[in-house]
C-alpha cells in the first residue's frame, strides 16, 4: 500500500506551440496536468510510493492519463474510468509578453463526479500522508463531500493530512471559496499556502503573521511559499526561513507549488528537520520552473541531489 495517497482531477492539456491569442493557434502539443497527480509523481521520483484516487472519462484522454500515471509508478488501483462523462481538457495559450491564459473545459467532467463512496477507507488508512488541494472542493458539491470524507477517514485512523489551498478564482467565487477552504485548513496537519492566496484567505500581509495565524487554526506545520524568495516553514516550536535556489530562466511557471509539496512531504517521510525538508522543497520548486510541463519537470533523486549540491551531472 502507498505511503502517500492523494486525490484530484487530472486533465488533458493542449499547449499552443507558438505564442499568440489562442484563437489564432493552429498547432498544439498534447500533455497532461493536475496538481495532485504532479505531486504523486514527484513523491515517486524521489523514491517513495504514492497512490492517486480519481475518475477519468473512459475515452482517449482518460486512457492516456491512466497509462502515464501507471507508467510513472503511481498506484492507480483507485482510479475509475467513467463511460458517462469525459476527461476534462484545458488549452494553454502562450504569450511572449503579458500573462498566458488557460482555457478550461472541465465542467461536468468525469472527475467532477467523484463522490464520497468512491473512497475505500482501508486505502487511506494504510498510508502515512493524505494530500489534498483546494482545487477539488471547487469542482462540484460531490467533490467537496469527497474531500471532506477523505479528511474524516484520515483523521479517524491517524493519517496526517497535507493540504494545499490552491485558491483558483476561475473555479469559484471568493465569498464561497474562503469559508470552505478555511474549514478544510482547520482539519489539515501540514499546510502549503502560497503568499498571495494566504493574503486573500486571511487578510494578512506579513509572512510571519500569516504563518502564526494558520498555526492557530489547526495545522501543526505550515510551509508558506514565497516564490523567488523561497519559503517560511514553521511549527509550534520554530520558524525557519529557507531561501530559494537561484533559477536562471523560468521556462514554465506552473507546477512549482506541487513539486514543492512533494519535496517537503518527502523530507518529512524521511524524518528530516523543517529546514532540511524546506531545502528539498525549494529545490523541487526551482527545478519545476526550468522545464515545460509539470510532470516532465520533476527530478529523480540523483538529479535533485546534484542540483542541491551545485554539481550538475556531467554527461560525457
Ligand atoms: P505556487 O506555484 O503554489 O504559487 P510559488 O510560486 O511560491 O508557489 O512557488 C513554489 C516554490 O517554488 C517556492 O516556494 C520556491 O521554492 C520555488 N520557486 C518559485 N519561484 C521561484 C523562483 N523564481 N526562483 C527560485 N525558486 C522559485
Coordinates of C-alpha atoms and ligand atoms in Angstrom, one line a residue:
X1 CA 0.0 0.0 0.0
X2 CA 1.3 3.5 -0.8
X3 CA 2.9 5.7 1.8
X4 CA 1.2 8.8 0.4
X5 CA -2.3 8.9 -1.1
X6 CA -3.7 11.8 -3.0
X7 CA -7.0 12.6 -4.7
X8 CA -7.9 15.0 -7.5
X9 CA -8.6 15.7 -11.2
X10 CA -6.0 15.3 -14.0
X11 CA -6.8 16.9 -17.3
X12 CA -5.6 16.6 -20.9
X13 CA -3.6 19.8 -21.7
X14 CA -3.3 21.2 -25.2
X15 CA -0.4 23.6 -25.3
X16 CA -0.2 26.1 -28.2
X17 CA 3.2 25.6 -29.9
X18 CA 3.5 29.2 -30.9
X19 CA 2.8 32.4 -29.0
X20 CA -0.3 34.5 -29.5
X21 CA -4.0 34.6 -28.7
X22 CA -5.5 31.1 -28.6
X23 CA -8.0 31.7 -31.3
X24 CA -5.1 32.0 -33.8
X25 CA -3.2 29.0 -32.6
X26 CA -3.1 26.2 -35.2
X27 CA -0.7 23.7 -33.6
X28 CA -0.8 22.2 -30.1
X29 CA 1.2 19.7 -28.1
X30 CA -0.7 17.1 -26.0
X31 CA 0.3 16.9 -22.4
X32 CA -1.4 16.2 -19.1
X33 CA -1.9 18.4 -16.0
X34 CA -3.2 18.1 -12.5
X35 CA -1.9 19.4 -9.2
X36 CA -2.4 16.2 -7.2
X37 CA -1.0 13.8 -9.9
X38 CA 2.0 16.0 -10.3
X39 CA 2.5 15.8 -6.6
X40 CA 2.2 12.0 -6.7
X41 CA 4.8 11.6 -9.5
X42 CA 7.1 13.9 -7.5
X43 CA 6.9 11.6 -4.5
X44 CA 7.6 8.5 -6.6
X45 CA 10.5 10.0 -8.5
X46 CA 12.1 10.8 -5.1
X47 CA 11.9 7.1 -4.2
X48 CA 8.6 6.8 -2.2
X49 CA 5.3 5.2 -3.0
X50 CA 2.2 7.2 -3.9
X51 CA -1.4 6.3 -4.9
X52 CA -3.8 8.5 -6.7
X53 CA -7.6 8.4 -6.3
X54 CA -9.6 9.9 -9.2
X55 CA -12.1 9.5 -12.0
X56 CA -11.3 9.8 -15.7
X57 CA -13.5 9.6 -18.8
X58 CA -13.4 6.2 -20.5
X59 CA -12.0 8.0 -23.5
X60 CA -8.7 8.6 -25.3
X61 CA -7.5 11.3 -22.9
X62 CA -8.6 9.2 -19.9
X63 CA -6.6 6.2 -21.2
X64 CA -3.6 8.4 -21.9
X65 CA -3.6 9.8 -18.3
X66 CA -4.1 6.4 -16.7
X67 CA -1.3 4.9 -18.7
X68 CA 1.0 7.8 -18.0
X69 CA 0.4 7.7 -14.2
X70 CA 0.8 3.9 -14.2
X71 CA 4.0 4.2 -16.2
X72 CA 5.3 6.7 -13.7
X73 CA 4.9 4.1 -11.0
X74 CA 1.9 5.7 -9.2
X75 CA -0.7 3.3 -7.8
X76 CA -3.8 3.7 -9.9
X77 CA -5.9 1.0 -8.4
X78 CA -8.3 3.6 -7.1
X79 CA -8.9 5.4 -10.4
X80 CA -12.3 4.7 -12.0
X81 CA -13.0 5.0 -15.8
X82 CA -16.4 6.6 -16.3
X83 CA -18.2 5.9 -19.5
X84 CA -20.8 8.6 -18.9
X85 CA -18.6 11.7 -18.5
X86 CA -15.5 12.9 -20.4
X87 CA -12.0 13.6 -19.2
X88 CA -11.5 17.3 -18.5
X89 CA -9.4 19.3 -21.0
X90 CA -7.7 22.6 -21.0
X91 CA -5.9 24.7 -23.6
X92 CA -2.8 26.6 -22.7
X93 CA -2.2 29.8 -24.6
X94 CA 1.4 31.1 -24.8
X95 CA 2.3 34.8 -24.9
X96 CA 5.8 36.2 -25.0
X97 CA 4.7 39.4 -23.3
X98 CA 1.9 39.7 -20.7
X99 CA 0.3 36.8 -19.0
X100 CA -0.6 33.5 -20.7
X101 CA -4.1 32.2 -20.1
X102 CA -5.5 28.8 -19.6
X103 CA -8.9 27.9 -21.0
X104 CA -10.7 25.1 -19.1
X105 CA -13.3 22.7 -20.4
X106 CA -13.8 20.7 -17.2
X107 CA -17.4 21.3 -16.2
X108 CA -19.2 18.0 -15.7
X109 CA -16.0 16.1 -16.3
X110 CA -15.6 12.6 -15.0
X111 CA -13.5 13.8 -12.1
X112 CA -16.2 16.4 -11.1
X113 CA -18.5 13.4 -10.5
X114 CA -16.2 12.0 -7.7
X115 CA -18.3 11.1 -4.7
X116 CA -17.6 10.0 -1.1
X117 CA -18.5 6.4 -1.9
X118 CA -15.5 6.3 -4.3
X119 CA -13.2 6.2 -1.3
X120 CA -12.0 2.9 0.2
X121 CA -11.2 3.8 3.9
X122 CA -8.7 1.0 4.1
X123 CA -6.7 2.6 1.2
X124 CA -6.3 5.9 3.0
X125 CA -5.8 4.3 6.4
X126 CA -2.8 2.3 5.3
X127 CA -0.9 5.5 4.2
X128 CA 1.2 7.9 6.2
X129 CA 0.0 11.1 4.5
X130 CA -3.1 12.1 2.6
X131 CA -2.5 15.0 0.3
X132 CA -5.4 17.2 -0.9
X133 CA -5.8 20.5 -2.6
X134 CA -8.4 23.3 -2.7
X135 CA -9.0 22.7 -6.4
X136 CA -11.1 19.5 -5.8
X137 CA -13.7 21.1 -3.5
X138 CA -14.3 23.8 -6.1
X139 CA -15.2 21.2 -8.9
X140 CA -18.7 20.2 -7.6
X141 CA -20.6 19.7 -4.4
X142 CA -19.9 15.9 -4.6
X143 CA -16.2 16.6 -4.9
X144 CA -16.3 18.8 -1.8
X145 CA -18.1 16.0 0.0
X146 CA -15.4 13.6 -1.2
X147 CA -12.6 15.7 0.1
X148 CA -14.4 16.1 3.5
X149 CA -14.9 12.3 3.7
X150 CA -11.3 11.6 2.8
X151 CA -10.2 14.0 5.6
X152 CA -12.6 12.4 8.1
X153 CA -11.3 9.0 7.3
X154 CA -7.7 10.2 7.6
X155 CA -8.4 11.8 11.0
X156 CA -10.2 8.7 12.3
X157 CA -7.2 6.5 11.6
X158 CA -4.4 8.9 12.4
X159 CA -3.1 9.6 8.8
X160 CA -1.6 13.0 8.5
X161 CA -3.4 15.4 6.2
X162 CA -1.4 17.7 3.9
X163 CA -3.3 20.4 2.2
X164 CA -2.5 23.0 -0.5
X165 CA -5.3 25.6 -0.6
X166 CA -4.6 26.3 -4.3
X167 CA -7.2 29.0 -4.4
X168 CA -8.5 29.2 -8.0
X169 CA -10.8 32.1 -8.6
X170 CA -11.7 30.8 -12.0
X171 CA -13.4 27.9 -10.4
X172 CA -15.4 29.6 -7.7
X173 CA -16.2 33.0 -6.1
X174 CA -14.0 34.3 -3.3
X175 CA -17.0 34.6 -1.0
X176 CA -17.7 30.9 -1.3
X177 CA -14.1 29.7 -1.5
X178 CA -12.7 31.4 1.6
X179 CA -15.0 29.8 4.2
X180 CA -14.8 26.4 2.6
X181 CA -11.0 26.5 2.4
X182 CA -10.6 27.8 5.9
X183 CA -12.8 24.9 7.1
X184 CA -10.6 22.4 5.3
X185 CA -7.4 24.1 6.6
X186 CA -8.6 23.6 10.2
X187 CA -8.5 19.8 9.6
X188 CA -5.1 19.8 8.0
X189 CA -1.8 18.8 9.7
X190 CA 0.6 20.2 7.1
X191 CA -0.4 23.3 5.1
X192 CA 1.1 24.7 1.9
X193 CA -0.2 28.1 1.3
X194 CA 1.2 30.5 -1.3
X195 CA 1.8 34.0 -0.1
X196 CA -0.8 35.6 -2.4
X197 CA -3.6 33.2 -1.6
X198 CA -2.7 33.4 2.1
X199 CA -3.2 37.2 1.9
X200 CA -6.7 36.7 0.4
X201 CA -7.6 33.9 2.9
X202 CA -6.5 35.7 6.0
X203 CA -6.5 39.4 5.0
X204 CA -2.9 39.5 6.4
X205 CA 0.2 40.6 4.6
X206 CA 3.2 39.8 6.8
X207 CA 4.7 36.2 6.2
X208 CA 5.4 35.7 9.9
X209 CA 1.8 36.8 10.9
X210 CA 0.3 34.6 8.2
X211 CA 2.2 31.5 9.5
X212 CA 1.2 32.3 13.0
X213 CA -2.5 32.7 12.1
X214 CA -2.5 29.4 10.2
X215 CA -0.8 27.5 13.0
X216 CA -3.6 28.8 15.3
X217 CA -6.2 27.4 13.0
X218 CA -5.0 23.8 13.4
X219 CA -2.2 22.7 11.2
X220 CA 1.0 21.6 13.0
X221 CA 3.3 22.6 10.1
X222 CA 2.9 25.5 7.8
X223 CA 5.1 25.9 4.7
X224 CA 4.4 29.3 3.3
X225 CA 5.6 29.5 -0.4
X226 CA 7.3 32.8 -1.2
X227 CA 8.0 32.3 -4.9
X228 CA 11.6 33.5 -5.8
X229 CA 12.2 34.2 -2.1
X230 CA 11.8 30.6 -1.1
X231 CA 9.7 29.6 1.9
X232 CA 8.9 30.2 5.6
X233 CA 8.4 26.8 7.3
X234 CA 7.1 26.7 10.8
X235 CA 5.7 24.5 13.6
X236 CA 4.7 25.4 17.1
X237 CA 8.4 25.5 18.3
X238 CA 10.3 27.0 15.4
X239 CA 10.1 29.2 12.3
X240 CA 12.7 28.8 9.6
X241 CA 13.2 31.0 6.6
X242 CA 14.6 28.8 3.8
X243 CA 16.0 30.8 0.9
X244 CA 15.2 29.8 -2.7
X245 CA 17.7 28.3 -5.1
X246 CA 18.5 30.7 -7.9
X247 CA 16.8 30.0 -11.3
X248 CA 18.4 31.4 -14.4
X249 CA 15.4 31.3 -16.7
X250 CA 11.8 30.5 -16.0
X251 CA 10.6 28.3 -18.9
X252 CA 7.2 27.3 -17.3
X253 CA 5.9 28.9 -14.0
X254 CA 3.2 26.2 -13.5
X255 CA 3.6 23.2 -11.1
X256 CA 6.3 24.7 -8.8
X257 CA 3.9 24.5 -5.8
X258 CA 3.1 20.9 -6.4
X259 CA 6.8 19.9 -6.8
X260 CA 7.5 21.9 -3.6
X261 CA 4.8 20.0 -1.6
X262 CA 6.2 16.7 -2.9
X263 CA 9.7 17.7 -1.7
X264 CA 8.5 18.8 1.7
X265 CA 6.5 15.6 2.3
X266 CA 9.5 13.5 1.2
X267 CA 11.6 15.3 3.7
X268 CA 9.0 14.6 6.5
X269 CA 8.7 10.9 5.4
X270 CA 12.5 10.7 5.9
X271 CA 12.4 12.3 9.4
X272 CA 14.4 15.4 8.3
X273 CA 14.2 18.7 10.1
X274 CA 11.9 21.5 8.9
X275 CA 14.9 23.3 7.4
X276 CA 16.2 20.2 5.5
X277 CA 12.8 19.4 4.3
X278 CA 12.3 23.0 3.3
X279 CA 15.5 22.9 1.3
X280 CA 14.4 19.8 -0.7
X281 CA 11.0 21.6 -1.3
X282 CA 12.7 24.7 -2.6
X283 CA 14.9 22.7 -4.9
X284 CA 11.9 20.8 -6.3
X285 CA 10.1 24.1 -6.8
X286 CA 13.1 25.7 -8.6
X287 CA 13.6 22.6 -10.8
X288 CA 9.9 22.7 -11.8
X289 CA 10.4 26.1 -13.4
X290 CA 13.1 25.1 -15.9
X291 CA 11.1 22.6 -18.0
X292 CA 7.9 22.9 -20.0
X293 CA 5.2 20.7 -18.4
X294 CA 4.6 19.8 -14.8
X295 CA 5.4 16.1 -14.6
X296 CA 8.2 16.4 -17.2
X297 CA 10.0 18.8 -14.8
X298 CA 10.1 16.6 -11.8
X299 CA 13.6 15.3 -10.9
X300 CA 14.7 11.9 -9.9
X301 CA 16.6 11.6 -6.6
X302 CA 20.1 11.7 -8.2
X303 CA 19.1 14.8 -10.2
X304 CA 17.8 16.5 -7.1
X305 CA 21.0 15.7 -5.1
X306 CA 23.2 17.0 -8.0
X307 CA 21.1 20.3 -8.2
X308 CA 21.2 20.8 -4.4
X309 CA 24.9 20.3 -4.2
X310 CA 25.5 22.6 -7.1
X311 CA 27.1 19.8 -9.1
X312 CA 25.1 19.3 -12.2
X313 CA 25.6 15.8 -13.6
X314 CA 28.3 15.6 -16.2
X315 CA 27.3 13.6 -19.3
X316 CA 30.2 12.6 -21.5
Ligands
LIG1 P1 2.8 28.3 -6.3 O1 3.3 27.7 -7.6 O2 2.0 27.4 -5.4 O3 2.1 29.7 -6.5 P2 5.3 29.6 -5.7 O4 5.2 30.4 -6.9 O5 5.6 30.3 -4.4 O6 4.1 28.6 -5.4 O7 6.5 28.5 -5.9 C1 6.6 27.4 -5.1 C2 8.1 27.3 -4.7 O8 8.9 27.1 -5.9 C3 8.7 28.5 -4.0 O9 8.4 28.4 -2.6 C4 10.1 28.3 -4.3 O10 10.7 27.3 -3.5 C5 10.1 27.8 -5.7 N1 10.1 29.0 -6.6 C6 9.1 29.6 -7.2 N2 9.5 30.7 -8.0 C7 10.9 30.7 -7.9 C8 11.9 31.5 -8.5 N3 11.6 32.5 -9.3 N4 13.2 31.2 -8.2 C9 13.5 30.1 -7.3 N5 12.6 29.4 -6.8 C10 11.3 29.6 -7.0

